[in-house]
Coordinates of C-alpha atoms in Angstrom, one line a residue:
M2 CA 10.3 -22.5 -10.0
T3 CA 13.7 -21.3 -9.3
A4 CA 14.9 -19.7 -6.0
P5 CA 15.1 -15.9 -5.9
K6 CA 18.4 -14.5 -7.0
P7 CA 20.0 -11.8 -4.7
P8 CA 20.7 -8.7 -6.7
A9 CA 24.5 -9.3 -6.5
E10 CA 24.0 -12.6 -8.3
C11 CA 22.1 -11.1 -11.3
Q12 CA 24.5 -11.1 -14.2
T13 CA 22.3 -9.7 -16.9
K14 CA 19.5 -7.2 -17.5
D15 CA 17.2 -10.2 -18.1
D16 CA 18.2 -11.7 -14.7
V17 CA 17.4 -8.3 -13.0
R18 CA 14.1 -8.0 -14.9
A19 CA 13.0 -11.5 -13.9
E20 CA 13.6 -10.7 -10.3
I21 CA 11.8 -7.4 -10.5
D22 CA 8.9 -9.2 -12.1
R23 CA 8.9 -11.7 -9.3
V24 CA 8.9 -8.9 -6.7
D25 CA 6.1 -7.0 -8.6
Q26 CA 3.9 -10.1 -8.5
A27 CA 4.5 -10.4 -4.7
L28 CA 3.6 -6.7 -4.3
L29 CA 0.4 -7.1 -6.3
T30 CA -0.6 -10.0 -4.2
L31 CA 0.0 -8.0 -1.0
F32 CA -1.8 -5.0 -2.4
A33 CA -4.8 -7.2 -3.3
E34 CA -4.8 -8.5 0.3
R35 CA -4.6 -5.0 1.7
H36 CA -7.4 -3.9 -0.6
R37 CA -9.7 -6.6 0.9
Y38 CA -9.1 -5.1 4.3
V39 CA -9.7 -1.6 3.1
T40 CA -13.0 -2.8 1.6
R41 CA -13.9 -4.4 4.9
M42 CA -13.1 -1.2 6.7
A43 CA -15.4 0.7 4.4
Q44 CA -18.1 -1.8 5.1
I45 CA -17.7 -1.2 8.9
K46 CA -17.5 2.6 8.8
T47 CA -20.8 4.5 8.7
D48 CA -19.8 8.1 7.7
P49 CA -17.7 9.1 4.7
H50 CA -15.8 11.5 6.9
E51 CA -14.4 8.5 8.9
A52 CA -12.3 7.6 5.9
Y53 CA -10.0 10.5 6.5
D54 CA -8.2 10.4 9.9
P55 CA -5.2 12.7 9.8
V56 CA -3.8 11.5 13.1
R57 CA -3.8 7.9 11.9
I58 CA -2.4 8.9 8.5
E59 CA 0.6 10.6 10.1
A60 CA 1.2 7.7 12.5
I61 CA 1.3 5.4 9.5
I62 CA 3.7 7.6 7.6
A63 CA 6.0 7.9 10.6
K64 CA 6.0 4.1 10.9
V65 CA 6.7 3.7 7.2
R66 CA 9.6 6.2 7.2
D67 CA 11.1 4.5 10.3
R68 CA 10.8 1.0 8.8
S69 CA 12.2 2.2 5.5
L70 CA 15.4 3.3 7.2
G71 CA 15.9 -0.2 8.6
L72 CA 15.4 -1.7 5.1
D73 CA 17.9 0.7 3.5
L74 CA 15.1 2.2 1.5
D75 CA 14.8 5.9 0.8
E76 CA 12.2 7.1 3.3
D77 CA 10.9 10.0 1.1
Q78 CA 10.2 7.5 -1.7
A79 CA 8.4 5.1 0.7
E80 CA 6.4 8.0 2.1
L81 CA 5.3 9.1 -1.4
V82 CA 4.1 5.6 -2.2
W83 CA 2.2 5.3 1.0
R84 CA 0.6 8.7 0.8
T85 CA -0.6 7.9 -2.7
L86 CA -1.9 4.5 -1.5
I87 CA -3.6 6.1 1.5
D88 CA -5.2 8.9 -0.6
W89 CA -6.6 6.3 -3.1
N90 CA -7.9 4.2 -0.2
I91 CA -9.6 7.3 1.4
N92 CA -11.4 8.1 -1.8
Y93 CA -12.4 4.4 -2.3
E94 CA -13.8 4.1 1.2
K95 CA -15.7 7.4 0.9
G96 CA -17.3 6.1 -2.3
I97 CA -18.4 2.8 -0.8
I98 CA -19.7 4.5 2.4
A99 CA -21.6 7.2 0.4
A100 CA -23.1 4.7 -2.0
R101 CA -24.3 2.6 0.9
R102 CA -25.9 5.6 2.6
R103 CA -27.7 6.5 -0.6
S104 CA -29.3 3.1 -0.8

């Protein structure tokens, strides 16, 4: 396995695509890890309404926006990604909790 190439060292589209593929794989691995924690949280919660916590959501978004600035990443783009992820997780948690309560 070769060492990651910084963007400035990528000379071709194939170089850039290979690095994006590498980063995408790392992101998927992290999303899978995060998903396991979300699943565990759904197992701990007892009411589907617990899945939606607007105060917690806004605290997370503020943190993401702040951290994005430090990484030279557009904070609006990062917020959009995190809000989408959070919305999906809320629905996922609600489904698990509701299904468990029906059993």
